[in-house]
Amino acid sequence: MTAPSDRPEATAPEDPAVYRPKPLLGATFWAMVAFAVLCVLAGVAIANFGPRLLADRYGSAATPAAPVAAEPAAPSPAPASTAPAAALAPAADPAPDVARLDARVTRLETEQAHASQAAAAALAASVVVEASQGAAPFAEELAAFRAIAPPSPELQSLERLAQTGAPSRIALAASFPDYAARAASAARAPGDKAGLGDRIVYALSRIVSLRRVGDVPGDGVDALLARADRAVEDGDLDGALRTLDRLPPSAREAVAPWRGRAERRAEIDRNAQALRARALQALALEAKGAGA
């Protein structure tokens, strides 16, 4: 007889699935993964499309604030910005020197231009004087001088005389003896109460004119004509004209044609010489100013 054993008897499980190994990832896990993916996709969509949707919706309300946002803020002074300004400050010191140099160069250029113009005017005045010595008109030479010289009383007088000119001094000296003889003959003309003898002598004197020349003393007609002749030979037309003023009326009338031409020559010479003297004086002043 077998003794009963103390080990309990092994009994088979009622459900065989109890012995199947359980899966590591269940349905709950995959549900949580799917929810996390949806959250990530939603965050990406909001990040990409959220600002655009808000701008479309509230764009009209945000427009007035644009100029305020676009206006740059005034930069606040920084200590570092003062260092370059302080470094550049010495560069502004040469500015007064440059200005003074420019002023000096401008002054020198102006003085040089004035000196050149004065020299040209002096040269043109000499040309006018030379041209006026002949008997031909000298209007062209005077016009060249007028183009580069300031107005003057001498220039105005010469403008009237330059159109016709005047006989040269040599021509006047050569023609004076003939007019002097006429003046001497006219001075000897008998009056209405003269006798026959006086009239015959006067008629002969007109054929052969005789007058005294050289150093003739006194203030008679022959003496005055001799002095005027010497003045003309010496080129002193003004002195000769003053001497002829002392002749009697009949003698002055005889010498009047020569006197008119001589007065024109004397006036041209006076004004031409004064014109050149004025031009040379202006040139000297310019040269003195440039050398100062």
XYZ file of C-alpha atoms in Angstrom:
292
model
C 0.000 0.000 0.000
C 1.387 3.293 -1.124
C 1.584 6.110 1.238
C 0.092 9.256 0.076
C 2.594 11.985 -1.051
C 2.686 15.463 0.482
C 3.420 17.239 -3.034
C 0.295 18.590 -4.446
C -0.651 17.327 -7.717
C -0.002 19.476 -10.723
C -3.081 20.489 -12.424
C -3.222 21.879 -15.978
C -4.347 25.527 -16.361
C -7.722 26.081 -17.495
C -6.643 28.744 -20.349
C -3.571 27.963 -22.492
C -3.084 31.616 -23.332
C -1.807 32.164 -19.869
C 1.468 30.586 -20.902
C 1.901 32.892 -24.040
C 4.601 35.645 -23.579
C 3.146 39.142 -23.189
C 4.069 41.792 -25.886
C 6.495 44.569 -24.847
C 4.595 47.564 -26.550
C 0.959 47.702 -26.131
C -1.805 49.749 -27.774
C -1.533 52.452 -25.135
C 2.028 53.149 -26.070
C 1.284 53.582 -29.758
C -1.609 55.860 -28.940
C 0.694 58.117 -26.948
C 3.235 58.175 -29.805
C 0.545 59.145 -32.279
C -0.658 61.950 -29.984
C 2.892 63.301 -29.633
C 3.363 63.349 -33.417
C 0.112 65.245 -33.827
C 1.249 67.816 -31.262
C 4.557 68.327 -33.051
C 2.831 68.777 -36.416
C 0.408 71.251 -34.869
C 3.278 73.266 -33.380
C 5.076 73.386 -36.738
C 1.901 74.505 -38.498
C 1.276 77.245 -35.940
C 4.876 78.450 -36.194
C 4.761 78.644 -39.991
C 1.258 79.895 -40.680
C 0.327 81.693 -37.443
C 2.134 85.021 -38.068
C 0.853 85.187 -41.639
C -2.731 84.647 -40.554
C -2.382 87.247 -37.810
C -0.831 89.746 -40.240
C -3.677 89.291 -42.717
C -6.222 89.712 -39.990
C -4.713 92.621 -38.045
C -2.653 94.259 -40.804
C -4.906 97.314 -41.145
C -4.707 98.003 -37.421
C -0.925 97.727 -37.336
C -0.300 100.041 -40.366
C -0.311 103.426 -38.497
C 2.355 102.171 -36.185
C 4.726 101.482 -39.109
C 6.238 105.027 -39.385
C 6.875 105.029 -35.649
C 8.610 101.671 -35.872
C 10.538 102.761 -38.994
C 11.771 105.992 -37.421
C 15.332 105.369 -36.236
C 16.095 106.236 -32.696
C 18.503 109.101 -32.151
C 21.892 107.607 -31.357
C 23.021 108.389 -27.908
C 26.457 109.969 -27.677
C 29.020 107.443 -26.726
C 32.386 108.188 -25.230
C 34.053 106.137 -27.956
C 32.753 108.514 -30.705
C 34.569 111.491 -29.206
C 37.933 109.845 -29.663
C 37.946 110.056 -33.544
C 36.704 113.678 -33.387
C 39.526 114.544 -31.034
C 41.959 112.727 -33.300
C 40.712 114.639 -36.378
C 40.734 118.051 -34.656
C 44.375 118.860 -35.565
C 43.531 118.320 -39.287
C 41.374 121.479 -39.265
C 44.282 123.704 -38.255
C 45.783 124.078 -41.791
C 42.470 125.515 -43.119
C 43.339 129.178 -42.320
C 46.735 128.732 -43.981
C 45.121 127.306 -47.097
C 42.630 130.185 -47.185
C 45.422 132.740 -46.855
C 47.391 130.995 -49.583
C 44.363 131.006 -51.901
C 43.798 134.690 -51.204
C 47.420 135.491 -51.955
C 47.379 133.498 -55.193
C 44.184 135.267 -56.253
C 45.702 138.653 -55.445
C 48.856 137.856 -57.396
C 46.854 136.683 -60.385
C 44.772 139.863 -60.285
C 47.859 142.056 -60.029
C 49.480 140.189 -62.896
C 46.382 140.635 -65.047
C 46.272 144.364 -64.260
C 49.984 144.723 -64.991
C 49.608 142.930 -68.304
C 46.693 145.139 -69.246
C 48.624 148.266 -68.259
C 51.625 147.145 -70.318
C 49.398 146.468 -73.313
C 47.779 149.900 -72.923
C 51.186 151.599 -72.750
C 52.297 149.792 -75.892
C 49.077 150.708 -77.688
C 49.508 154.351 -76.617
C 52.991 154.409 -78.133
C 51.548 153.040 -81.358
C 48.942 155.823 -81.349
C 51.623 158.472 -80.832
C 53.717 157.099 -83.692
C 50.742 156.832 -86.036
C 49.539 160.342 -85.186
C 52.820 161.934 -86.298
C 52.008 161.363 -89.948
C 49.460 163.162 -92.061
C 47.177 160.115 -92.456
C 44.227 159.337 -90.139
C 44.954 157.023 -87.199
C 41.456 155.911 -86.214
C 42.330 152.190 -86.279
C 45.272 152.553 -83.906
C 43.153 154.651 -81.571
C 40.366 152.050 -81.622
C 42.862 149.345 -80.615
C 43.949 151.482 -77.679
C 40.365 152.232 -76.658
C 39.600 148.493 -76.490
C 42.098 147.886 -73.660
C 42.326 151.255 -71.893
C 39.896 153.134 -69.657
C 38.211 156.316 -70.945
C 40.056 159.614 -70.573
C 39.701 163.238 -71.758
C 42.688 162.788 -74.090
C 41.062 159.771 -75.689
C 37.841 161.677 -76.321
C 39.716 164.550 -77.962
C 41.732 162.227 -80.181
C 38.619 160.374 -81.336
C 37.490 163.566 -83.033
C 40.899 164.341 -84.541
C 41.866 160.817 -85.608
C 39.332 160.705 -88.440
C 41.220 163.246 -90.585
C 44.616 163.658 -88.929
C 46.814 166.702 -89.524
C 49.908 167.634 -91.553
C 53.181 166.560 -90.040
C 55.514 169.035 -88.382
C 57.922 168.703 -91.285
C 55.196 169.602 -93.770
C 54.123 172.574 -91.669
C 57.692 173.825 -91.391
C 58.132 173.527 -95.159
C 54.950 175.487 -95.940
C 55.342 178.231 -93.328
C 57.701 180.561 -95.279
C 55.133 180.952 -98.049
C 52.391 181.915 -95.628
C 54.766 184.179 -93.729
C 55.516 186.041 -96.950
C 51.806 186.465 -97.576
C 51.323 187.758 -94.066
C 54.184 190.273 -94.505
C 52.747 191.427 -97.792
C 49.246 191.758 -96.332
C 50.626 193.808 -93.464
C 52.131 196.304 -95.949
C 48.907 196.745 -97.884
C 48.139 200.480 -98.285
C 44.985 201.881 -96.861
C 42.186 203.508 -98.713
C 43.893 206.903 -98.430
C 47.278 205.664 -99.700
C 48.877 207.409 -102.624
C 49.721 206.059 -106.029
C 53.341 205.417 -105.118
C 52.406 203.339 -102.118
C 50.027 201.302 -104.219
C 52.712 200.658 -106.850
C 55.187 199.530 -104.199
C 52.601 197.189 -102.701
C 51.785 195.702 -106.129
C 55.474 195.008 -106.709
C 55.853 193.447 -103.240
C 53.173 190.927 -104.069
C 55.188 189.788 -107.075
C 58.447 189.593 -105.215
C 57.817 188.999 -101.524
C 60.538 190.353 -99.295
C 60.698 189.937 -95.543
C 63.397 189.990 -92.948
C 64.429 186.715 -91.335
C 66.728 185.646 -88.537
C 67.101 187.643 -85.341
C 64.913 190.610 -86.034
C 64.530 192.983 -83.063
C 61.341 194.732 -82.206
C 57.677 193.781 -82.447
C 57.059 194.565 -86.084
C 55.502 192.169 -88.544
C 58.852 190.952 -89.876
C 60.163 190.401 -86.334
C 57.092 188.436 -85.259
C 57.149 186.314 -88.426
C 60.864 185.611 -87.943
C 60.275 184.405 -84.371
C 57.350 182.256 -85.443
C 59.488 180.762 -88.223
C 62.220 179.843 -85.738
C 59.685 178.263 -83.370
C 58.282 176.182 -86.216
C 61.769 175.011 -87.163
C 62.375 174.024 -83.537
C 59.116 172.059 -83.410
C 57.475 174.482 -80.978
C 54.095 174.867 -82.667
C 52.451 176.245 -79.551
C 55.097 178.983 -79.304
C 54.714 179.805 -82.986
C 50.950 180.083 -82.646
C 51.274 182.406 -79.679
C 53.617 184.642 -81.686
C 51.244 184.737 -84.657
C 48.476 185.976 -82.372
C 50.359 189.267 -82.097
C 50.209 190.024 -85.836
C 47.878 192.695 -87.159
C 44.496 191.517 -88.444
C 45.487 191.582 -92.123
C 48.580 189.440 -91.487
C 46.650 186.983 -89.280
C 44.077 186.574 -92.040
C 46.795 185.784 -94.570
C 48.324 183.079 -92.395
C 44.955 181.641 -91.199
C 44.966 178.503 -93.462
C 48.363 177.452 -92.158
C 47.371 178.314 -88.637
C 44.297 176.004 -88.745
C 46.400 173.008 -89.793
C 49.059 173.841 -87.228
C 46.455 174.043 -84.447
C 45.177 170.583 -85.358
C 48.727 169.216 -85.314
C 49.474 170.816 -81.948
C 46.239 169.478 -80.432
C 46.926 165.966 -81.683
C 50.449 166.042 -80.304
C 49.348 167.329 -76.907
C 46.644 164.745 -76.477
C 48.730 161.871 -77.849
C 51.610 162.679 -75.513
C 49.220 163.020 -72.560
C 47.629 159.704 -73.503
C 50.971 157.927 -73.494
C 52.019 159.620 -70.246
C 48.813 158.466 -68.563
C 49.327 154.901 -69.793
C 52.957 154.848 -68.615
C 51.922 156.216 -65.226
C 49.326 153.458 -64.851
C 51.963 150.873 -65.784
C 54.384 152.298 -63.216
C 51.727 152.161 -60.495
C 50.928 148.540 -61.322
C 54.602 147.625 -61.268
C 55.057 149.397 -57.926
C 52.019 147.644 -56.449
C 53.226 144.248 -57.663
C 56.639 144.800 -56.122
C 55.244 145.840 -52.743
